[in-house]
PDB file of C-alpha atoms in Angstrom:
ATOM      1  CA  MET A 653      14.164 -21.853  -5.282  1.00 37.00           C
ATOM      2  CA  ASN A 654      11.095 -22.388  -7.073  1.00 41.00           C
ATOM      3  CA  LEU A 655      10.270 -25.319  -8.547  1.00 47.00           C
ATOM      4  CA  ILE A 656       7.986 -24.556 -11.026  1.00 47.00           C
ATOM      5  CA  ARG A 657       7.885 -21.247 -13.277  1.00 44.00           C
ATOM      6  CA  LEU A 658       3.836 -20.400 -13.653  1.00 38.00           C
ATOM      7  CA  ALA A 659       2.860 -18.574 -16.247  1.00 39.00           C
ATOM      8  CA  ALA A 660      -0.544 -17.525 -17.637  1.00 35.00           C
ATOM      9  CA  LEU A 661      -1.998 -20.153 -20.061  1.00 36.00           C
ATOM     10  CA  PRO A 662      -5.640 -20.314 -21.468  1.00 36.00           C
ATOM     11  CA  LEU A 663      -8.052 -22.831 -19.495  1.00 36.00           C
ATOM     12  CA  ALA A 664      -9.461 -25.837 -21.449  1.00 37.00           C
ATOM     13  CA  ASP A 665     -12.981 -25.169 -22.322  1.00 38.00           C
ATOM     14  CA  ASP A 666     -14.354 -28.574 -21.727  1.00 38.00           C
ATOM     15  CA  PRO A 667     -12.140 -30.498 -19.390  1.00 37.00           C
ATOM     16  CA  GLU A 668     -12.198 -34.197 -19.605  1.00 39.00           C
ATOM     17  CA  ASP A 669     -13.853 -34.770 -16.433  1.00 44.00           C
ATOM     18  CA  ASP A 670     -13.814 -38.355 -16.856  1.00 65.00           C
ATOM     19  CA  MET A 671      -9.600 -38.167 -16.543  1.00 83.00           C
ATOM     20  CA  ARG A 672      -8.033 -39.083 -13.435  1.00 90.00           C
ATOM     21  CA  LEU A 673      -4.283 -37.810 -12.470  1.00 94.00           C
ATOM     22  CA  LEU A 674      -2.629 -38.765  -9.718  1.00 96.00           C
ATOM     23  CA  VAL A 675       0.283 -35.871  -8.397  1.00 97.00           C
ATOM     24  CA  VAL A 676       3.066 -37.774  -5.611  1.00 97.00           C
ATOM     25  CA  GLU A 677       5.393 -34.630  -4.144  1.00 95.00           C
ATOM     26  CA  ASP A 678       5.785 -34.095  -0.893  1.00 92.00           C
ATOM     27  CA  ASP A 679       6.704 -30.551  -0.586  1.00 92.00           C
ATOM     28  CA  GLU A 680       2.000 -30.067  -0.017  1.00 94.00           C
ATOM     29  CA  LYS A 681       2.850 -25.903  -2.253  1.00 94.00           C
ATOM     30  CA  LEU A 682       4.342 -27.694  -5.173  1.00 93.00           C
ATOM     31  CA  ALA A 683       1.684 -30.473  -5.233  1.00 94.00           C
ATOM     32  CA  LYS A 684      -1.067 -27.972  -4.862  1.00 94.00           C
ATOM     33  CA  ILE A 685       0.318 -25.935  -7.592  1.00 93.00           C
ATOM     34  CA  LEU A 686       1.082 -28.933 -10.155  1.00 93.00           C
ATOM     35  CA  SER A 687      -2.937 -29.680  -8.808  1.00 93.00           C
ATOM     36  CA  THR A 688      -4.364 -26.806  -9.765  1.00 92.00           C
ATOM     37  CA  SER A 689      -2.522 -26.838 -13.339  1.00 90.00           C
ATOM     38  CA  LEU A 690      -3.211 -30.429 -13.844  1.00 91.00           C
ATOM     39  CA  SER A 691      -7.398 -29.501 -12.831  1.00 89.00           C
ATOM     40  CA  VAL A 692      -7.489 -28.460 -17.203  1.00 87.00           C
ATOM     41  CA  ILE A 693      -7.314 -31.903 -18.195  1.00 86.00           C
ATOM     42  CA  GLY A 694      -9.042 -33.824 -15.245  1.00 86.00           C
ATOM     43  CA  ASP A 695      -9.700 -34.542 -11.832  1.00 91.00           C
ATOM     44  CA  VAL A 696      -6.073 -34.721  -9.543  1.00 94.00           C
ATOM     45  CA  ASP A 697      -5.666 -36.807  -6.387  1.00 96.00           C
ATOM     46  CA  ILE A 698      -2.511 -35.634  -4.087  1.00 97.00           C
ATOM     47  CA  ALA A 699       0.011 -38.128  -2.849  1.00 96.00           C
ATOM     48  CA  LEU A 700       2.605 -36.455   0.045  1.00 96.00           C
ATOM     49  CA  SER A 701       4.419 -39.574   0.498  1.00 95.00           C
ATOM     50  CA  GLY A 702       5.132 -42.738  -1.403  1.00 94.00           C
ATOM     51  CA  GLU A 703       3.213 -45.080   0.940  1.00 95.00           C
ATOM     52  CA  LYS A 704       0.118 -43.005   0.412  1.00 95.00           C
ATOM     53  CA  ALA A 705       1.207 -43.219  -3.710  1.00 95.00           C
ATOM     54  CA  LEU A 706       0.540 -46.942  -3.314  1.00 94.00           C
ATOM     55  CA  GLN A 707      -2.083 -46.941  -1.481  1.00 93.00           C
ATOM     56  CA  ASP A 708      -4.166 -44.674  -4.158  1.00 93.00           C
ATOM     57  CA  VAL A 709      -3.088 -46.429  -6.756  1.00 91.00           C
ATOM     58  CA  GLU A 710      -4.435 -49.528  -5.364  1.00 87.00           C
ATOM     59  CA  LYS A 711      -7.758 -48.053  -5.278  1.00 86.00           C
ATOM     60  CA  THR A 712      -8.018 -45.743  -8.548  1.00 84.00           C
ATOM     61  CA  TYR A 713      -7.018 -46.904 -11.878  1.00 81.00           C
ATOM     62  CA  TYR A 714      -5.508 -42.936 -12.677  1.00 89.00           C
ATOM     63  CA  ASP A 715      -5.008 -42.113 -16.086  1.00 88.00           C
ATOM     64  CA  LEU A 716      -1.498 -40.412 -15.543  1.00 93.00           C
ATOM     65  CA  VAL A 717       0.906 -40.689 -12.704  1.00 96.00           C
ATOM     66  CA  ILE A 718       3.495 -37.476 -11.634  1.00 96.00           C
ATOM     67  CA  LEU A 719       5.784 -38.648  -9.636  1.00 97.00           C
ATOM     68  CA  ASP A 720       8.397 -36.787  -7.276  1.00 95.00           C
ATOM     69  CA  LEU A 721      11.708 -38.840  -6.835  1.00 93.00           C
ATOM     70  CA  MET A 722      12.599 -37.453  -3.760  1.00 90.00           C
ATOM     71  CA  LEU A 723      10.026 -38.136  -1.504  1.00 91.00           C
ATOM     72  CA  GLY A 724      11.632 -39.268   2.049  1.00 83.00           C
ATOM     73  CA  LYS A 725      11.224 -42.877   3.340  1.00 87.00           C
ATOM     74  CA  LEU A 726       9.493 -44.463   0.301  1.00 91.00           C
ATOM     75  CA  SER A 727      11.553 -43.254  -2.950  1.00 92.00           C
ATOM     76  CA  GLY A 728       9.952 -42.651  -5.715  1.00 93.00           C
ATOM     77  CA  MET A 729      11.981 -45.229  -7.622  1.00 93.00           C
ATOM     78  CA  ASP A 730      10.984 -47.465  -5.058  1.00 93.00           C
ATOM     79  CA  VAL A 731       6.952 -46.194  -6.206  1.00 94.00           C
ATOM     80  CA  LEU A 732       7.723 -46.449 -10.032  1.00 93.00           C
ATOM     81  CA  ARG A 733       9.233 -50.272  -9.526  1.00 90.00           C
ATOM     82  CA  GLU A 734       5.797 -51.242  -7.593  1.00 90.00           C
ATOM     83  CA  ILE A 735       3.104 -49.133 -10.028  1.00 90.00           C
ATOM     84  CA  ARG A 736       4.740 -51.036 -12.588  1.00 86.00           C
ATOM     85  CA  ARG A 737       4.806 -54.422 -11.455  1.00 80.00           C
ATOM     86  CA  THR A 738       1.548 -54.376 -11.784  1.00 77.00           C
ATOM     87  CA  TYR A 739      -0.093 -51.081 -13.843  1.00 79.00           C
ATOM     88  CA  LEU A 740       0.507 -49.948 -17.403  1.00 78.00           C
ATOM     89  CA  MET A 741      -0.684 -46.748 -16.705  1.00 85.00           C
ATOM     90  CA  PRO A 742       1.683 -43.975 -17.511  1.00 90.00           C
ATOM     91  CA  ILE A 743       3.965 -42.093 -15.314  1.00 93.00           C
ATOM     92  CA  ILE A 744       5.920 -38.788 -15.728  1.00 95.00           C
ATOM     93  CA  VAL A 745       8.990 -38.826 -13.416  1.00 95.00           C
ATOM     94  CA  LEU A 746      10.328 -35.293 -12.112  1.00 92.00           C
ATOM     95  CA  SER A 747      13.544 -34.274 -10.285  1.00 90.00           C
ATOM     96  CA  ALA A 748      15.951 -32.035  -9.003  1.00 87.00           C
ATOM     97  CA  LEU A 749      18.396 -34.918 -10.446  1.00 84.00           C
ATOM     98  CA  SER A 750      19.969 -34.423 -14.621  1.00 83.00           C
ATOM     99  CA  ASP A 751      22.079 -36.692 -14.263  1.00 85.00           C
ATOM    100  CA  ILE A 752      21.885 -38.740 -17.362  1.00 89.00           C
ATOM    101  CA  ASP A 753      22.071 -42.467 -15.481  1.00 88.00           C
ATOM    102  CA  LYS A 754      19.220 -41.252 -13.029  1.00 88.00           C
ATOM    103  CA  LYS A 755      16.822 -41.097 -16.454  1.00 89.00           C
ATOM    104  CA  ILE A 756      18.173 -43.683 -17.612  1.00 88.00           C
ATOM    105  CA  ASP A 757      17.239 -45.713 -14.719  1.00 88.00           C
ATOM    106  CA  CYS A 758      13.606 -44.070 -14.311  1.00 90.00           C
ATOM    107  CA  PHE A 759      13.489 -45.526 -18.351  1.00 88.00           C
ATOM    108  CA  ARG A 760      14.802 -48.812 -17.459  1.00 85.00           C
ATOM    109  CA  LEU A 761      11.571 -49.082 -14.146  1.00 86.00           C
ATOM    110  CA  GLY A 762       8.735 -47.715 -16.928  1.00 85.00           C
ATOM    111  CA  ALA A 763       8.834 -44.148 -16.767  1.00 90.00           C
ATOM    112  CA  ASP A 764       6.991 -42.832 -19.802  1.00 88.00           C
ATOM    113  CA  ASP A 765       8.980 -39.340 -19.466  1.00 91.00           C
ATOM    114  CA  TYR A 766      11.652 -37.578 -17.544  1.00 93.00           C
ATOM    115  CA  MET A 767      11.187 -33.832 -16.283  1.00 92.00           C
ATOM    116  CA  THR A 768      14.154 -32.090 -14.252  1.00 91.00           C
ATOM    117  CA  LYS A 769      13.117 -29.232 -11.965  1.00 87.00           C
ATOM    118  CA  PRO A 770      12.976 -26.525 -12.411  1.00 85.00           C
ATOM    119  CA  PHE A 771      10.107 -26.376 -15.124  1.00 85.00           C
ATOM    120  CA  ALA A 772       7.930 -23.740 -16.976  1.00 88.00           C
ATOM    121  CA  ARG A 773       4.092 -24.796 -16.358  1.00 87.00           C
ATOM    122  CA  GLU A 774       3.839 -24.848 -20.516  1.00 89.00           C
ATOM    123  CA  GLU A 775       6.478 -27.651 -20.737  1.00 90.00           C
ATOM    124  CA  LEU A 776       4.731 -29.656 -17.810  1.00 90.00           C
ATOM    125  CA  MET A 777       1.242 -29.625 -19.268  1.00 90.00           C
ATOM    126  CA  ALA A 778       3.106 -30.273 -23.054  1.00 89.00           C
ATOM    127  CA  ARG A 779       4.735 -33.144 -21.808  1.00 89.00           C
ATOM    128  CA  VAL A 780       1.316 -34.630 -20.358  1.00 91.00           C
ATOM    129  CA  GLU A 781      -0.668 -34.014 -23.061  1.00 86.00           C
ATOM    130  CA  ALA A 782       1.972 -36.144 -25.244  1.00 85.00           C
ATOM    131  CA  CYS A 783       1.608 -38.426 -23.126  1.00 85.00           C
ATOM    132  CA  LEU A 784      -1.549 -39.004 -22.897  1.00 84.00           C
ATOM    133  CA  ARG A 785      -2.001 -39.000 -26.454  1.00 78.00           C
ATOM    134  CA  ARG A 786       0.928 -41.647 -26.870  1.00 73.00           C
ATOM    135  CA  THR A 787      -0.874 -43.752 -24.130  1.00 68.00           C
ATOM    136  CA  GLY A 788      -4.394 -42.972 -25.634  1.00 65.00           C
ATOM    137  CA  GLY A 789      -7.134 -45.001 -23.746  1.00 58.00           C
ATOM    138  CA  ASN A 790      -8.700 -43.985 -20.801  1.00 61.00           C
ATOM    139  CA  PHE A 791      -6.543 -45.720 -17.672  1.00 63.00           C
ATOM    140  CA  SER A 792      -9.031 -44.929 -15.059  1.00 63.00           C
ATOM    141  CA  SER A 793     -11.323 -47.543 -16.342  1.00 69.00           C
ATOM    142  CA  THR A 794     -11.131 -50.714 -14.562  1.00 77.00           C
ATOM    143  CA  HIS A 795     -12.340 -53.549 -17.152  1.00 85.00           C
ATOM    144  CA  TYR A 796     -13.409 -53.724 -20.650  1.00 91.00           C
ATOM    145  CA  LYS A 797     -16.417 -55.727 -22.109  1.00 94.00           C
ATOM    146  CA  PHE A 798     -17.081 -57.259 -25.501  1.00 94.00           C
ATOM    147  CA  ARG A 799     -19.199 -59.274 -26.978  1.00 93.00           C
ATOM    148  CA  ASN A 800     -19.396 -62.868 -24.070  1.00 95.00           C
ATOM    149  CA  MET A 801     -15.485 -61.568 -22.931  1.00 96.00           C
ATOM    150  CA  GLU A 802     -14.432 -59.275 -20.346  1.00 96.00           C
ATOM    151  CA  VAL A 803     -10.795 -57.743 -19.636  1.00 95.00           C
ATOM    152  CA  ASN A 804     -10.492 -57.262 -15.920  1.00 92.00           C
ATOM    153  CA  TYR A 805      -7.818 -54.527 -15.683  1.00 86.00           C
ATOM    154  CA  VAL A 806      -7.890 -55.041 -11.944  1.00 80.00           C
ATOM    155  CA  ASN A 807      -7.318 -58.612 -11.509  1.00 85.00           C
ATOM    156  CA  LYS A 808      -5.291 -58.743 -14.479  1.00 89.00           C
ATOM    157  CA  MET A 809      -7.184 -60.916 -16.722  1.00 94.00           C
ATOM    158  CA  MET A 810      -9.279 -62.309 -18.982  1.00 97.00           C
ATOM    159  CA  THR A 811     -12.577 -64.308 -19.068  1.00 97.00           C
ATOM    160  CA  VAL A 812     -15.158 -65.488 -21.479  1.00 96.00           C
ATOM    161  CA  ASP A 813     -18.423 -65.869 -20.012  1.00 95.00           C
ATOM    162  CA  GLY A 814     -17.005 -65.806 -16.873  1.00 94.00           C
ATOM    163  CA  ASN A 815     -14.396 -68.424 -17.216  1.00 96.00           C
ATOM    164  CA  TYR A 816     -10.668 -67.709 -16.593  1.00 96.00           C
ATOM    165  CA  VAL A 817      -8.507 -67.662 -19.461  1.00 96.00           C
ATOM    166  CA  PRO A 818      -5.197 -68.489 -18.814  1.00 95.00           C
ATOM    167  CA  MET A 819      -1.904 -66.753 -21.014  1.00 95.00           C
ATOM    168  CA  ASN A 820       1.599 -65.328 -19.359  1.00 93.00           C
ATOM    169  CA  ARG A 821       1.706 -61.428 -18.034  1.00 91.00           C
ATOM    170  CA  LYS A 822       3.224 -60.076 -21.298  1.00 93.00           C
ATOM    171  CA  THR A 823       0.385 -61.542 -24.093  1.00 95.00           C
ATOM    172  CA  TYR A 824      -1.989 -60.529 -21.192  1.00 95.00           C
ATOM    173  CA  GLU A 825      -0.315 -56.648 -21.144  1.00 92.00           C
ATOM    174  CA  ILE A 826      -0.292 -56.390 -25.075  1.00 94.00           C
ATOM    175  CA  LEU A 827      -4.388 -57.727 -24.917  1.00 95.00           C
ATOM    176  CA  GLU A 828      -4.773 -54.992 -21.991  1.00 92.00           C
ATOM    177  CA  LEU A 829      -3.366 -52.221 -23.742  1.00 90.00           C
ATOM    178  CA  LEU A 830      -4.708 -53.305 -26.902  1.00 93.00           C
ATOM    179  CA  VAL A 831      -8.153 -53.033 -25.914  1.00 92.00           C
ATOM    180  CA  ARG A 832      -7.584 -50.159 -24.142  1.00 86.00           C
ATOM    181  CA  ASN A 833      -6.754 -48.258 -27.092  1.00 84.00           C
ATOM    182  CA  LYS A 834      -9.654 -49.623 -29.507  1.00 87.00           C
ATOM    183  CA  GLU A 835      -9.861 -48.575 -33.156  1.00 88.00           C
ATOM    184  CA  ILE A 836      -6.604 -47.037 -32.908  1.00 85.00           C
ATOM    185  CA  ILE A 837      -3.033 -48.838 -35.008  1.00 87.00           C
ATOM    186  CA  MET A 838      -0.651 -49.316 -32.284  1.00 86.00           C
ATOM    187  CA  THR A 839       2.445 -49.563 -33.776  1.00 88.00           C
ATOM    188  CA  LYS A 840       5.042 -52.217 -33.087  1.00 88.00           C
ATOM    189  CA  GLN A 841       7.629 -49.545 -31.266  1.00 84.00           C
ATOM    190  CA  GLN A 842       4.949 -48.526 -29.199  1.00 82.00           C
ATOM    191  CA  ILE A 843       3.592 -51.882 -27.881  1.00 87.00           C
ATOM    192  CA  PHE A 844       7.256 -52.585 -27.292  1.00 86.00           C
ATOM    193  CA  ASP A 845       8.173 -49.349 -25.490  1.00 79.00           C
ATOM    194  CA  ARG A 846       4.801 -49.446 -23.174  1.00 79.00           C
ATOM    195  CA  ILE A 847       5.699 -52.805 -22.409  1.00 83.00           C
ATOM    196  CA  TRP A 848       9.128 -54.074 -22.333  1.00 80.00           C
ATOM    197  CA  GLY A 849      10.227 -50.230 -21.558  1.00 71.00           C
ATOM    198  CA  TYR A 850      12.570 -47.989 -23.880  1.00 60.00           C
ATOM    199  CA  TYR A 851      16.107 -49.145 -22.523  1.00 59.00           C
ATOM    200  CA  SER A 852      14.873 -53.032 -22.785  1.00 63.00           C
ATOM    201  CA  THR A 853      17.632 -55.333 -24.804  1.00 65.00           C
ATOM    202  CA  THR A 854      14.770 -57.564 -25.605  1.00 74.00           C
ATOM    203  CA  GLY A 855      14.738 -57.661 -29.020  1.00 75.00           C
ATOM    204  CA  THR A 856      11.347 -55.897 -30.691  1.00 74.00           C
ATOM    205  CA  SER A 857      10.529 -60.078 -32.165  1.00 86.00           C
ATOM    206  CA  VAL A 858       9.147 -60.558 -28.705  1.00 91.00           C
ATOM    207  CA  ILE A 859       5.656 -58.872 -29.906  1.00 92.00           C
ATOM    208  CA  GLU A 860       5.534 -61.147 -32.762  1.00 93.00           C
ATOM    209  CA  ILE A 861       5.857 -64.051 -30.320  1.00 94.00           C
ATOM    210  CA  ASN A 862       3.359 -62.726 -27.734  1.00 95.00           C
ATOM    211  CA  ILE A 863       0.482 -61.313 -30.744  1.00 96.00           C
ATOM    212  CA  PHE A 864       0.951 -65.102 -32.056  1.00 96.00           C
ATOM    213  CA  ARG A 865      -0.204 -66.463 -28.671  1.00 96.00           C
ATOM    214  CA  LEU A 866      -3.444 -63.749 -27.962  1.00 97.00           C
ATOM    215  CA  ARG A 867      -4.428 -64.683 -31.168  1.00 96.00           C
ATOM    216  CA  LYS A 868      -4.489 -68.266 -31.001  1.00 97.00           C
ATOM    217  CA  ILE A 869      -6.201 -67.838 -27.646  1.00 97.00           C
ATOM    218  CA  LEU A 870      -9.109 -65.326 -28.873  1.00 97.00           C
ATOM    219  CA  ALA A 871      -9.279 -68.385 -31.270  1.00 97.00           C
ATOM    220  CA  GLU A 872     -11.115 -70.764 -29.395  1.00 96.00           C
ATOM    221  CA  TYR A 873     -13.689 -68.206 -28.848  1.00 96.00           C
ATOM    222  CA  GLY A 874     -13.890 -66.657 -32.064  1.00 96.00           C
ATOM    223  CA  LEU A 875     -12.594 -63.534 -31.204  1.00 96.00           C
ATOM    224  CA  ASP A 876      -9.147 -63.866 -33.223  1.00 96.00           C
ATOM    225  CA  VAL A 877     -10.737 -61.283 -36.080  1.00 96.00           C
ATOM    226  CA  CYS A 878     -10.674 -58.374 -33.132  1.00 97.00           C
ATOM    227  CA  LEU A 879      -7.251 -58.239 -33.111  1.00 97.00           C
ATOM    228  CA  LYS A 880      -6.173 -57.048 -36.513  1.00 96.00           C
ATOM    229  CA  THR A 881      -2.861 -57.131 -38.240  1.00 95.00           C
ATOM    230  CA  ILE A 882      -1.625 -53.820 -40.037  1.00 92.00           C
ATOM    231  CA  LYS A 883       0.954 -54.570 -42.436  1.00 88.00           C
ATOM    232  CA  ALA A 884       4.133 -53.353 -41.970  1.00 84.00           C
ATOM    233  CA  THR A 885       3.235 -51.112 -39.073  1.00 88.00           C
ATOM    234  CA  GLY A 886       1.827 -52.868 -35.918  1.00 92.00           C
ATOM    235  CA  TYR A 887      -2.117 -54.098 -34.360  1.00 95.00           C
ATOM    236  CA  MET A 888      -5.131 -52.639 -33.285  1.00 94.00           C
ATOM    237  CA  TRP A 889      -8.103 -54.262 -31.637  1.00 95.00           C
ATOM    238  CA  THR A 890     -11.315 -53.486 -33.336  1.00 94.00           C
ATOM    239  CA  GLU A 891     -15.152 -54.479 -32.400  1.00 94.00           C
ATOM    240  CA  LYS A 892     -15.889 -53.375 -36.124  1.00 90.00           C
ATOM    241  CA  VAL A 893     -16.357 -57.088 -37.263  1.00 82.00           C
TER     242      VAL A 893
END
């Protein structure tokens, strides 16, 4: 059975060379087809096992991961769970399983999208592009610098003048999400979905609590002016201060 139906699509005139994508698929033929399709967006790495995928993610910060669930010894669910323990990079799950419970489990673990095999190339590309627009930012970057502040995506920490600034995990994740998407308004729902997950039973009030904590921390270094509250919408990190 063909897992992906190929159709002729125009190639991008100017591929975004700075984009890095990872295809996690144990079917080598399908992995190569996916890689060829996605190469119009950026550089694509292939991992033929869950173990290799986790090794690659530790070395490279990808803008997007395409993850098959049926991987063998280390399942796609296990890979998804492990990636989400540390990283925010967008993940689109591929699976021959179409039952709603499996989809819900993936979303609860932090998947950004779920596609059922077989699928058309046009749909894959549309979902990838939509996911990249929705998540924004360049997730292959390893750090963000502004003035005397640095946010290190590898070590998951913020420093000012080289000194570590302590904060809880969710507060840090909000900071990282905002600085990765600087000058873009992130709605409360977008922040909630990216950090707590679509199906989290936690109320969105946790965002206000963590924004309050983050603003208090930033104020100690005169950086709170960069964190803008957009009334009735959400928040934005800006360098235009």
